[in-house]
Amino acid sequence: MLQAAQTSPAIPARSTYDFNPGWKLFVGDAPGAASPAFDDASWKAVTLPRAWNEDEAFKKDIADLSTGIAWYRKRFSLPASALAGKVFLEFEGVRQAAEIFVNGKSLALHENGVMAFGVDISEAVTEGENTIAVRTDNAWDYHEKATNQRYQWSNNNFNANYGGIPKNIRLHLSGRLYQTLPLYSNLGTTGTYIYAQDFDVAGKAATITAESQVRNETGEPASLSMKLSSLIWMAKKSLHLPARP
């Protein structure tokens, strides 16, 4: 189980935790597995990243890797202080699709296959023990639920279909006035983006632009400053953010 550190109720700075340990895996469909009361004692204990069919690597042609439904479950604990802020999960990728349940509530459906995505679980978690369940489907002929359109690589040999959760997961805790995560899928947020332009190669100069998306979910207007620094430059810009409706 993950035990978040006790902090002030507002959790002013974002804290990031490794969410990979402590999972249970079941290959196949398991009716009722989204419920916190579901008995997963017989499931296989795993640490992520863990593709449920990864043991087939180099034993089969990648076009012949096993496909189908697999469930992942995990119990984790949060302090009361975390409930005053925001709680996010960052998935680096799930293959091909995943439905995310927290304490039995369906919070997100991701059908991209390989891209990172985020899930806001703030309103579903409670103080103490919580349960997350992820139903994955790595069928080559997976059909998007909303459109019934088929999702597939142009060729089954393009990328090995290691199903389930073959990438990392992180838990983020922040206050309700926060810099967003660069996870547009599901969260619709862009995070912080730093880039150079107007290059003057002869003069060894360029313009550096830093963009950071900040959200205010405190219910009250707020003022803040953003400070950017590196070995060679520093900038400071003041912002005023109204509360989101």
PDB file of C-alpha atoms in Angstrom:
ATOM      1  CA  MET A   1       0.000   0.000   0.000  1.00  0.00           C
ATOM      2  CA  LEU A   2       1.057   3.572  -0.613  1.00  0.00           C
ATOM      3  CA  GLN A   3       0.912   5.890   2.368  1.00  0.00           C
ATOM      4  CA  ALA A   4       1.122   9.541   1.338  1.00  0.00           C
ATOM      5  CA  ALA A   5       3.130  11.758   3.649  1.00  0.00           C
ATOM      6  CA  GLN A   6       1.199  13.995   6.040  1.00  0.00           C
ATOM      7  CA  THR A   7       1.289  17.627   4.924  1.00  0.00           C
ATOM      8  CA  SER A   8      -0.750  20.766   5.499  1.00  0.00           C
ATOM      9  CA  PRO A   9      -4.386  20.471   4.358  1.00  0.00           C
ATOM     10  CA  ALA A  10      -3.832  22.572   1.244  1.00  0.00           C
ATOM     11  CA  ILE A  11      -0.872  20.452   0.040  1.00  0.00           C
ATOM     12  CA  PRO A  12       0.724  23.578  -1.516  1.00  0.00           C
ATOM     13  CA  ALA A  13       3.358  21.772  -3.578  1.00  0.00           C
ATOM     14  CA  ARG A  14       2.752  18.823  -5.866  1.00  0.00           C
ATOM     15  CA  SER A  15       4.103  15.548  -4.560  1.00  0.00           C
ATOM     16  CA  THR A  16       4.680  12.579  -6.853  1.00  0.00           C
ATOM     17  CA  TYR A  17       4.675   8.951  -5.750  1.00  0.00           C
ATOM     18  CA  ASP A  18       5.688   5.725  -7.462  1.00  0.00           C
ATOM     19  CA  PHE A  19       2.401   3.862  -7.928  1.00  0.00           C
ATOM     20  CA  ASN A  20       3.926   0.717  -9.456  1.00  0.00           C
ATOM     21  CA  PRO A  21       4.169  -1.661  -6.456  1.00  0.00           C
ATOM     22  CA  GLY A  22       1.407  -3.699  -4.869  1.00  0.00           C
ATOM     23  CA  TRP A  23      -0.842  -4.691  -7.769  1.00  0.00           C
ATOM     24  CA  LYS A  24      -2.838  -7.872  -8.367  1.00  0.00           C
ATOM     25  CA  LEU A  25      -3.320  -9.305 -11.883  1.00  0.00           C
ATOM     26  CA  PHE A  26      -5.987 -11.582 -13.342  1.00  0.00           C
ATOM     27  CA  VAL A  27      -5.956 -12.630 -16.992  1.00  0.00           C
ATOM     28  CA  GLY A  28      -9.534 -12.895 -18.229  1.00  0.00           C
ATOM     29  CA  ASP A  29     -12.739 -11.041 -17.477  1.00  0.00           C
ATOM     30  CA  ALA A  30     -13.806 -10.963 -13.836  1.00  0.00           C
ATOM     31  CA  PRO A  31     -17.387  -9.793 -13.204  1.00  0.00           C
ATOM     32  CA  GLY A  32     -17.547  -7.544 -10.155  1.00  0.00           C
ATOM     33  CA  ALA A  33     -13.813  -6.858 -10.065  1.00  0.00           C
ATOM     34  CA  ALA A  34     -14.408  -3.103  -9.968  1.00  0.00           C
ATOM     35  CA  SER A  35     -15.928  -3.364  -6.482  1.00  0.00           C
ATOM     36  CA  PRO A  36     -13.695  -2.716  -3.453  1.00  0.00           C
ATOM     37  CA  ALA A  37     -15.287  -5.764  -1.796  1.00  0.00           C
ATOM     38  CA  PHE A  38     -14.196  -8.110  -4.601  1.00  0.00           C
ATOM     39  CA  ASP A  39     -11.980 -10.967  -3.394  1.00  0.00           C
ATOM     40  CA  ASP A  40      -8.702 -10.867  -5.357  1.00  0.00           C
ATOM     41  CA  ALA A  41      -6.721 -13.030  -2.907  1.00  0.00           C
ATOM     42  CA  SER A  42      -6.036 -15.642  -5.580  1.00  0.00           C
ATOM     43  CA  TRP A  43      -4.824 -13.114  -8.159  1.00  0.00           C
ATOM     44  CA  LYS A  44      -1.148 -12.891  -9.074  1.00  0.00           C
ATOM     45  CA  ALA A  45       0.876 -10.271  -7.199  1.00  0.00           C
ATOM     46  CA  VAL A  46       2.807  -8.056  -9.637  1.00  0.00           C
ATOM     47  CA  THR A  47       4.807  -4.864  -9.755  1.00  0.00           C
ATOM     48  CA  LEU A  48       4.309  -2.576 -12.718  1.00  0.00           C
ATOM     49  CA  PRO A  49       5.265  -2.208 -15.492  1.00  0.00           C
ATOM     50  CA  ARG A  50       3.786  -5.639 -16.188  1.00  0.00           C
ATOM     51  CA  ALA A  51       2.340  -6.710 -19.508  1.00  0.00           C
ATOM     52  CA  TRP A  52       0.241  -9.759 -18.738  1.00  0.00           C
ATOM     53  CA  ASN A  53       1.546 -11.568 -21.853  1.00  0.00           C
ATOM     54  CA  GLU A  54       5.174 -10.447 -21.591  1.00  0.00           C
ATOM     55  CA  ASP A  55       6.405 -13.990 -20.927  1.00  0.00           C
ATOM     56  CA  GLU A  56       5.669 -14.720 -24.591  1.00  0.00           C
ATOM     57  CA  ALA A  57       8.417 -12.330 -25.662  1.00  0.00           C
ATOM     58  CA  PHE A  58      10.762 -13.980 -28.173  1.00  0.00           C
ATOM     59  CA  LYS A  59       8.718 -17.205 -27.946  1.00  0.00           C
ATOM     60  CA  LYS A  60       6.100 -16.157 -30.502  1.00  0.00           C
ATOM     61  CA  ASP A  61       5.960 -13.979 -33.576  1.00  0.00           C
ATOM     62  CA  ILE A  62       4.761 -10.574 -32.381  1.00  0.00           C
ATOM     63  CA  ALA A  63       1.693 -10.897 -34.609  1.00  0.00           C
ATOM     64  CA  ASP A  64       0.718 -13.989 -32.599  1.00  0.00           C
ATOM     65  CA  LEU A  65       0.959 -12.616 -29.060  1.00  0.00           C
ATOM     66  CA  SER A  66      -2.014 -13.436 -26.825  1.00  0.00           C
ATOM     67  CA  THR A  67      -4.787 -10.857 -26.627  1.00  0.00           C
ATOM     68  CA  GLY A  68      -7.894 -10.309 -24.540  1.00  0.00           C
ATOM     69  CA  ILE A  69      -9.154  -8.954 -21.231  1.00  0.00           C
ATOM     70  CA  ALA A  70      -7.009  -8.605 -18.110  1.00  0.00           C
ATOM     71  CA  TRP A  71      -7.736  -6.906 -14.778  1.00  0.00           C
ATOM     72  CA  TYR A  72      -5.331  -5.104 -12.456  1.00  0.00           C
ATOM     73  CA  ARG A  73      -6.247  -4.134  -8.875  1.00  0.00           C
ATOM     74  CA  LYS A  74      -4.466  -2.263  -6.091  1.00  0.00           C
ATOM     75  CA  ARG A  75      -5.289  -0.991  -2.596  1.00  0.00           C
ATOM     76  CA  PHE A  76      -3.669   2.225  -1.398  1.00  0.00           C
ATOM     77  CA  SER A  77      -4.077   4.604   1.514  1.00  0.00           C
ATOM     78  CA  LEU A  78      -4.382   8.382   1.640  1.00  0.00           C
ATOM     79  CA  PRO A  79      -4.311  10.752   4.633  1.00  0.00           C
ATOM     80  CA  ALA A  80      -7.172  13.155   5.309  1.00  0.00           C
ATOM     81  CA  SER A  81      -4.928  16.044   4.215  1.00  0.00           C
ATOM     82  CA  ALA A  82      -4.863  14.737   0.638  1.00  0.00           C
ATOM     83  CA  LEU A  83      -8.637  15.118   0.333  1.00  0.00           C
ATOM     84  CA  ALA A  84      -8.358  18.896   0.648  1.00  0.00           C
ATOM     85  CA  GLY A  85      -6.381  19.025  -2.594  1.00  0.00           C
ATOM     86  CA  LYS A  86      -6.257  17.268  -5.942  1.00  0.00           C
ATOM     87  CA  VAL A  87      -5.372  13.628  -6.550  1.00  0.00           C
ATOM     88  CA  PHE A  88      -4.284  12.530 -10.017  1.00  0.00           C
ATOM     89  CA  LEU A  89      -3.093   9.296 -11.576  1.00  0.00           C
ATOM     90  CA  GLU A  90      -0.624   9.446 -14.465  1.00  0.00           C
ATOM     91  CA  PHE A  91      -0.558   6.423 -16.769  1.00  0.00           C
ATOM     92  CA  GLU A  92       2.338   6.281 -19.219  1.00  0.00           C
ATOM     93  CA  GLY A  93       0.279   3.938 -21.378  1.00  0.00           C
ATOM     94  CA  VAL A  94      -2.165   1.022 -21.368  1.00  0.00           C
ATOM     95  CA  ARG A  95      -2.663  -1.370 -24.254  1.00  0.00           C
ATOM     96  CA  GLN A  96      -5.059  -1.125 -26.142  1.00  0.00           C
ATOM     97  CA  ALA A  97      -7.852   0.257 -23.968  1.00  0.00           C
ATOM     98  CA  ALA A  98      -8.521   0.620 -20.260  1.00  0.00           C
ATOM     99  CA  GLU A  99     -11.424   1.539 -18.014  1.00  0.00           C
ATOM    100  CA  ILE A 100     -10.361   2.964 -14.659  1.00  0.00           C
ATOM    101  CA  PHE A 101     -12.427   2.387 -11.502  1.00  0.00           C
ATOM    102  CA  VAL A 102     -11.721   3.902  -8.089  1.00  0.00           C
ATOM    103  CA  ASN A 103     -13.729   2.605  -5.138  1.00  0.00           C
ATOM    104  CA  GLY A 104     -16.126   1.027  -7.610  1.00  0.00           C
ATOM    105  CA  LYS A 105     -16.748   4.219  -9.606  1.00  0.00           C
ATOM    106  CA  SER A 106     -15.860   4.332 -13.306  1.00  0.00           C
ATOM    107  CA  LEU A 107     -13.737   7.477 -13.778  1.00  0.00           C
ATOM    108  CA  ALA A 108     -12.106   7.175 -17.187  1.00  0.00           C
ATOM    109  CA  LEU A 109     -12.020   5.229 -20.423  1.00  0.00           C
ATOM    110  CA  HIS A 110      -8.812   5.419 -22.440  1.00  0.00           C
ATOM    111  CA  GLU A 111      -8.732   3.853 -25.897  1.00  0.00           C
ATOM    112  CA  ASN A 112      -5.542   5.222 -27.405  1.00  0.00           C
ATOM    113  CA  GLY A 113      -3.280   2.213 -27.083  1.00  0.00           C
ATOM    114  CA  VAL A 114       0.107   3.789 -26.394  1.00  0.00           C
ATOM    115  CA  MET A 115      -0.221   7.453 -25.363  1.00  0.00           C
ATOM    116  CA  ALA A 116       0.074   8.708 -21.791  1.00  0.00           C
ATOM    117  CA  PHE A 117      -3.092   9.871 -20.047  1.00  0.00           C
ATOM    118  CA  GLY A 118      -4.250  11.185 -16.698  1.00  0.00           C
ATOM    119  CA  VAL A 119      -7.198  10.563 -14.411  1.00  0.00           C
ATOM    120  CA  ASP A 120      -8.530  12.966 -11.784  1.00  0.00           C
ATOM    121  CA  ILE A 121      -9.576  10.754  -8.872  1.00  0.00           C
ATOM    122  CA  SER A 122     -10.019  13.580  -6.346  1.00  0.00           C
ATOM    123  CA  GLU A 123     -13.763  13.152  -5.877  1.00  0.00           C
ATOM    124  CA  ALA A 124     -13.654   9.348  -5.656  1.00  0.00           C
ATOM    125  CA  VAL A 125     -11.014   8.787  -2.982  1.00  0.00           C
ATOM    126  CA  THR A 126     -11.536   8.700   0.769  1.00  0.00           C
ATOM    127  CA  GLU A 127      -9.370   8.926   3.849  1.00  0.00           C
ATOM    128  CA  GLY A 128      -7.670   5.621   4.546  1.00  0.00           C
ATOM    129  CA  GLU A 129      -7.882   2.649   2.215  1.00  0.00           C
ATOM    130  CA  ASN A 130      -8.955   3.006  -1.407  1.00  0.00           C
ATOM    131  CA  THR A 131      -9.180   0.496  -4.246  1.00  0.00           C
ATOM    132  CA  ILE A 132      -8.311   1.014  -7.895  1.00  0.00           C
ATOM    133  CA  ALA A 133      -9.272  -1.501 -10.574  1.00  0.00           C
ATOM    134  CA  VAL A 134      -8.231  -1.303 -14.231  1.00  0.00           C
ATOM    135  CA  ARG A 135      -9.924  -3.411 -16.905  1.00  0.00           C
ATOM    136  CA  THR A 136      -7.674  -3.678 -19.954  1.00  0.00           C
ATOM    137  CA  ASP A 137      -8.320  -5.046 -23.433  1.00  0.00           C
ATOM    138  CA  ASN A 138      -5.466  -5.532 -25.899  1.00  0.00           C
ATOM    139  CA  ALA A 139      -7.501  -7.131 -28.716  1.00  0.00           C
ATOM    140  CA  TRP A 140      -6.021  -6.319 -32.122  1.00  0.00           C
ATOM    141  CA  ASP A 141      -9.537  -5.651 -33.410  1.00  0.00           C
ATOM    142  CA  TYR A 142     -10.602  -3.514 -30.455  1.00  0.00           C
ATOM    143  CA  HIS A 143     -13.525  -1.216 -31.348  1.00  0.00           C
ATOM    144  CA  GLU A 144     -13.896   2.216 -29.781  1.00  0.00           C
ATOM    145  CA  LYS A 145     -17.041   2.224 -27.645  1.00  0.00           C
ATOM    146  CA  ALA A 146     -18.367   5.615 -28.708  1.00  0.00           C
ATOM    147  CA  THR A 147     -18.031   5.101 -32.461  1.00  0.00           C
ATOM    148  CA  ASN A 148     -17.598   1.328 -32.866  1.00  0.00           C
ATOM    149  CA  GLN A 149     -14.588   2.154 -35.018  1.00  0.00           C
ATOM    150  CA  ARG A 150     -11.795  -0.375 -35.087  1.00  0.00           C
ATOM    151  CA  TYR A 151      -8.489   0.617 -33.504  1.00  0.00           C
ATOM    152  CA  GLN A 152      -5.487  -1.214 -34.911  1.00  0.00           C
ATOM    153  CA  TRP A 153      -1.956  -0.666 -36.036  1.00  0.00           C
ATOM    154  CA  SER A 154      -1.609  -0.616 -39.802  1.00  0.00           C
ATOM    155  CA  ASN A 155       0.191  -3.949 -39.480  1.00  0.00           C
ATOM    156  CA  ASN A 156       0.311  -6.449 -36.616  1.00  0.00           C
ATOM    157  CA  ASN A 157       4.097  -6.569 -36.918  1.00  0.00           C
ATOM    158  CA  PHE A 158       4.445  -2.818 -36.396  1.00  0.00           C
ATOM    159  CA  ASN A 159       4.652  -2.999 -32.615  1.00  0.00           C
ATOM    160  CA  ALA A 160       4.572  -5.957 -30.251  1.00  0.00           C
ATOM    161  CA  ASN A 161       1.163  -6.122 -28.547  1.00  0.00           C
ATOM    162  CA  TYR A 162       2.205  -6.434 -24.926  1.00  0.00           C
ATOM    163  CA  GLY A 163      -1.158  -5.977 -23.235  1.00  0.00           C
ATOM    164  CA  GLY A 164      -2.346  -4.583 -19.946  1.00  0.00           C
ATOM    165  CA  ILE A 165      -0.184  -2.008 -18.147  1.00  0.00           C
ATOM    166  CA  PRO A 166       3.320  -2.292 -19.618  1.00  0.00           C
ATOM    167  CA  LYS A 167       4.354   1.197 -18.464  1.00  0.00           C
ATOM    168  CA  ASN A 168       4.649   3.202 -15.253  1.00  0.00           C
ATOM    169  CA  ILE A 169       1.906   4.775 -13.134  1.00  0.00           C
ATOM    170  CA  ARG A 170       2.429   7.733 -10.795  1.00  0.00           C
ATOM    171  CA  LEU A 171       0.216   9.304  -8.135  1.00  0.00           C
ATOM    172  CA  HIS A 172       0.247  13.109  -7.888  1.00  0.00           C
ATOM    173  CA  LEU A 173      -1.038  15.126  -4.911  1.00  0.00           C
ATOM    174  CA  SER A 174      -1.390  18.887  -5.147  1.00  0.00           C
ATOM    175  CA  GLY A 175      -3.341  21.795  -3.746  1.00  0.00           C
ATOM    176  CA  ARG A 176      -6.402  23.138  -5.556  1.00  0.00           C
ATOM    177  CA  LEU A 177      -4.312  25.974  -6.989  1.00  0.00           C
ATOM    178  CA  TYR A 178      -1.818  24.039  -9.091  1.00  0.00           C
ATOM    179  CA  GLN A 179       0.300  23.750 -12.194  1.00  0.00           C
ATOM    180  CA  THR A 180      -1.325  21.187 -14.423  1.00  0.00           C
ATOM    181  CA  LEU A 181       0.170  17.964 -15.725  1.00  0.00           C
ATOM    182  CA  PRO A 182       1.092  17.608 -19.422  1.00  0.00           C
ATOM    183  CA  LEU A 183      -1.610  14.970 -19.894  1.00  0.00           C
ATOM    184  CA  TYR A 184      -4.142  16.227 -22.403  1.00  0.00           C
ATOM    185  CA  SER A 185      -5.805  12.838 -22.823  1.00  0.00           C
ATOM    186  CA  ASN A 186      -8.667  12.630 -20.291  1.00  0.00           C
ATOM    187  CA  LEU A 187      -7.422  15.548 -18.167  1.00  0.00           C
ATOM    188  CA  GLY A 188      -7.328  18.034 -21.039  1.00  0.00           C
ATOM    189  CA  THR A 189      -4.294  19.793 -19.516  1.00  0.00           C
ATOM    190  CA  THR A 190      -1.018  20.915 -21.079  1.00  0.00           C
ATOM    191  CA  GLY A 191       1.351  21.335 -18.131  1.00  0.00           C
ATOM    192  CA  THR A 192       4.596  23.275 -18.520  1.00  0.00           C
ATOM    193  CA  TYR A 193       6.240  23.801 -21.907  1.00  0.00           C
ATOM    194  CA  ILE A 194       9.658  25.431 -22.385  1.00  0.00           C
ATOM    195  CA  TYR A 195      11.021  26.095 -25.854  1.00  0.00           C
ATOM    196  CA  ALA A 196      13.534  28.249 -27.752  1.00  0.00           C
ATOM    197  CA  GLN A 197      12.932  30.464 -30.786  1.00  0.00           C
ATOM    198  CA  ASP A 198      14.435  33.463 -32.614  1.00  0.00           C
ATOM    199  CA  PHE A 199      17.838  31.775 -32.796  1.00  0.00           C
ATOM    200  CA  ASP A 200      20.864  33.982 -33.392  1.00  0.00           C
ATOM    201  CA  VAL A 201      23.549  31.372 -33.962  1.00  0.00           C
ATOM    202  CA  ALA A 202      26.332  33.858 -34.678  1.00  0.00           C
ATOM    203  CA  GLY A 203      25.457  35.845 -31.579  1.00  0.00           C
ATOM    204  CA  LYS A 204      24.974  32.705 -29.506  1.00  0.00           C
ATOM    205  CA  ALA A 205      21.547  33.879 -28.423  1.00  0.00           C
ATOM    206  CA  ALA A 206      17.918  32.782 -28.519  1.00  0.00           C
ATOM    207  CA  THR A 207      14.613  33.668 -26.946  1.00  0.00           C
ATOM    208  CA  ILE A 208      13.445  31.210 -24.292  1.00  0.00           C
ATOM    209  CA  THR A 209       9.720  30.948 -23.681  1.00  0.00           C
ATOM    210  CA  ALA A 210       8.209  29.172 -20.693  1.00  0.00           C
ATOM    211  CA  GLU A 211       4.488  28.454 -20.664  1.00  0.00           C
ATOM    212  CA  SER A 212       2.818  26.945 -17.626  1.00  0.00           C
ATOM    213  CA  GLN A 213      -0.872  26.178 -17.307  1.00  0.00           C
ATOM    214  CA  VAL A 214      -2.202  26.910 -13.817  1.00  0.00           C
ATOM    215  CA  ARG A 215      -5.668  26.067 -12.512  1.00  0.00           C
ATOM    216  CA  ASN A 216      -7.473  27.555  -9.566  1.00  0.00           C
ATOM    217  CA  GLU A 217     -10.048  25.221  -8.039  1.00  0.00           C
ATOM    218  CA  THR A 218     -10.062  26.821  -4.605  1.00  0.00           C
ATOM    219  CA  GLY A 219     -13.330  28.681  -5.154  1.00  0.00           C
ATOM    220  CA  GLU A 220     -11.600  32.018  -4.469  1.00  0.00           C
ATOM    221  CA  PRO A 221      -9.492  34.385  -6.619  1.00  0.00           C
ATOM    222  CA  ALA A 222      -5.769  33.907  -6.042  1.00  0.00           C
ATOM    223  CA  SER A 223      -2.503  35.660  -6.869  1.00  0.00           C
ATOM    224  CA  LEU A 224       0.776  33.859  -7.400  1.00  0.00           C
ATOM    225  CA  SER A 225       4.198  34.261  -8.963  1.00  0.00           C
ATOM    226  CA  MET A 226       6.108  31.902 -11.209  1.00  0.00           C
ATOM    227  CA  LYS A 227       9.882  31.749 -11.003  1.00  0.00           C
ATOM    228  CA  LEU A 228      11.942  30.083 -13.719  1.00  0.00           C
ATOM    229  CA  SER A 229      15.644  29.472 -13.359  1.00  0.00           C
ATOM    230  CA  SER A 230      18.507  27.597 -14.972  1.00  0.00           C
ATOM    231  CA  LEU A 231      22.293  27.849 -15.049  1.00  0.00           C
ATOM    232  CA  ILE A 232      22.227  30.821 -17.396  1.00  0.00           C
ATOM    233  CA  TRP A 233      18.932  32.695 -17.008  1.00  0.00           C
ATOM    234  CA  MET A 234      16.146  33.572 -14.640  1.00  0.00           C
ATOM    235  CA  ALA A 235      12.738  35.160 -15.113  1.00  0.00           C
ATOM    236  CA  LYS A 236       9.852  35.997 -12.823  1.00  0.00           C
ATOM    237  CA  LYS A 237       6.292  36.738 -13.802  1.00  0.00           C
ATOM    238  CA  SER A 238       3.306  37.563 -11.586  1.00  0.00           C
ATOM    239  CA  LEU A 239      -0.120  36.117 -12.337  1.00  0.00           C
ATOM    240  CA  HIS A 240      -3.618  36.679 -11.028  1.00  0.00           C
ATOM    241  CA  LEU A 241      -6.097  33.870 -11.434  1.00  0.00           C
ATOM    242  CA  PRO A 242      -9.833  34.068 -10.827  1.00  0.00           C
ATOM    243  CA  ALA A 243     -11.524  31.033  -9.322  1.00  0.00           C
ATOM    244  CA  ARG A 244     -12.907  28.540 -11.817  1.00  0.00           C
ATOM    245  CA  PRO A 245     -16.717  28.394 -11.978  1.00  0.00           C
TER     246      PRO A 245
END
